[in-house]
Amino acid sequence: MREEIIRISEDEIARQREFAQKVRFHPDRPKTYFIVTYGCQMNAHDSETLAGMLEDMGLTAAAEKTQADIVLHNTCCIRDNAERKALGNVTWLKEIKKDRPELLIGVCGCMIQQAEMANKLLKQYPFIDLAFGTGNLYRLPEYLLEAIENKDRVIRVDREASTVAEGLPVRRENDIKAYITVMYGCNNYCSYCIVPYVRGRERSRLSDDIVREAELLVQSGVKEIMLLGQNVNSYGLDSAEGVSFAKLLRRVSRTGIERLRFMTSHPKDLSDELIDEMACNPVIAPHLHLPVQSGNDRILREMNRRYTREHYLQRVQALRSAMPDIGLTTDLIVAFPGETEQEFQDTLSLVEEVRYDSAYTFIYSPRKGTRAADMPGKIDAAVASERIERLIAAQERITGEILSGMHGQTAQVLVEGTSRRRETQLTGKSGRNINVNFTGDASDIGKIIPIRITGAGSNTLRGEKEE
Ligand code: SAH
Ligand code: SF4
Ligand code: F3S
């Protein structure tokens, strides 16, 4: 099934704003909200949009989930544990609702978008008042008004996921760093992955909309922007604009933003044009998240990743010859169906060869509806956890070696705040995206300053301000 890409019209967004005004002046509306977010940065940013819409309706953030009048769970279903955690927390709220029947419980995000999930919620979770999917998030004002006026459940899980809505209000979590989603969805259909089913097909925002958003962020004092997409390298391929991701990066870097990051890059689409742009553009941080998943060609083929180990290593080499100091990070899956010990060792040896700054490691989790879920060769749970432990141990050693090797170097640190323990202890991130702690004062917050590295912990650096 090929879904249509639907660009939500300005009229529709205006209609939602009218619903928002009606909610704002409704005597029975919830006064406070709490959002529980699971999953990736894109979900985190969607939650900022949900918060923006709720505040537009006059609600304010509650300090505790148990005190809020409405609790929204923005869910993830990438692995089974993400889903169980969300459902567990939703169920826990049922007890709170017994004491406070006016509490509205909402569920949205990727988990909801799965086939059969809406029915399951309707039947097995009668205490859920409000549910909507990823493609109709922009209609929250309409749904909330309906829930308040009819005092009835509103379950609007549209299987249609491929929408683009511009101009929604956003309440950002951080004054220094901000996310901008540049494209939604994914067309890659890696055989283990649920994302293409729950986030719809790839659709890029127009570059002018993205640049305008970046300009407004710069004006409001934001220092770092992270551009988000499941595979940013295919940005623009679905639109007639003819703006590649490398060109988009260049345009955004000229808005006056001090530091620019992006994720995620699919290795099959990592172009020389992008590597060149990263190498010659000082605003783009010297860090790339390049998920490899496995170091074995047969497994990569079964995963439908559409690159080989050799191609991946060649891309790493191209990156490092253009930028000797670039930091690389990755995602790795162990115990994919049929993975042999030898095939797993290929992943280990790739990790040794590339030497990532850090890696996210996952045990394969079957997702209903994906191709891999029907593959034979399920790996025993004990074998899977033994593999992931070996992989984590190898990566921790490499991270330790890389961090200790930074002793004496100078890192450009965007200072984000004080540490929880001491006011004079400041913390920020280097260009390579590594946490750096140093002694300074509050006037450093929000600046990029040079810090001489004097020591390393297991995944953070210590340093001193350069005179
Ligand atoms: N679009 C990004 C990743 C999105 S999901 C990319 O292509 O790299 C983040 C990570 O979750 C993936 O890189 C993968 O390592 C992991 N993941 C996805 N599906 C999974 C599954 N079914 N089981 C275990 N890990 C999975
Ligand atoms: Fe999932 Fe693959 Fe798309 Fe990433 S590129 S979101 S892993 S299907
Ligand atoms: Fe999870 Fe959806 Fe992100 S499934 S990882 S929240 S795109």
mmCIF file of N, CA, C and O in Angstrom, residues 57 119 122 184 186 297 434:
data_model
loop_
_atom_site.group_PDB
_atom_site.id
_atom_site.type_symbol
_atom_site.label_atom_id
_atom_site.label_comp_id
_atom_site.label_asym_id
_atom_site.label_seq_id
_atom_site.Cartn_x
_atom_site.Cartn_y
_atom_site.Cartn_z
ATOM 1 N N MET A 57 -3.739 26.136 24.518
ATOM 2 C CA MET A 57 -5.114 25.950 25.014
ATOM 3 C C MET A 57 -5.232 26.392 26.469
ATOM 4 O O MET A 57 -6.228 26.094 27.135
ATOM 5 N N ASN A 119 -7.936 -1.107 18.414
ATOM 6 C CA ASN A 119 -8.943 -2.037 18.920
ATOM 7 C C ASN A 119 -8.580 -2.570 20.287
ATOM 8 O O ASN A 119 -9.424 -2.686 21.179
ATOM 9 N N LEU A 122 -9.248 0.046 22.853
ATOM 10 C CA LEU A 122 -10.680 0.205 23.090
ATOM 11 C C LEU A 122 -11.197 -0.865 24.032
ATOM 12 O O LEU A 122 -11.957 -0.595 24.960
ATOM 13 N N TYR A 184 9.940 13.497 7.797
ATOM 14 C CA TYR A 184 9.200 12.508 8.582
ATOM 15 C C TYR A 184 9.243 11.178 7.844
ATOM 16 O O TYR A 184 9.429 11.130 6.635
ATOM 17 N N CYS A 186 9.938 6.962 6.924
ATOM 18 C CA CYS A 186 11.090 6.217 6.429
ATOM 19 C C CYS A 186 10.632 5.250 5.349
ATOM 20 O O CYS A 186 9.589 4.616 5.489
ATOM 21 N N ASP A 297 28.201 -9.393 6.382
ATOM 22 C CA ASP A 297 27.474 -9.138 5.134
ATOM 23 C C ASP A 297 26.180 -9.936 4.983
ATOM 24 O O ASP A 297 25.188 -9.420 4.480
ATOM 25 N N ILE A 434 30.755 14.799 23.263
ATOM 26 C CA ILE A 434 31.148 14.135 24.510
ATOM 27 C C ILE A 434 30.956 15.131 25.658
ATOM 28 O O ILE A 434 31.281 16.325 25.516
#
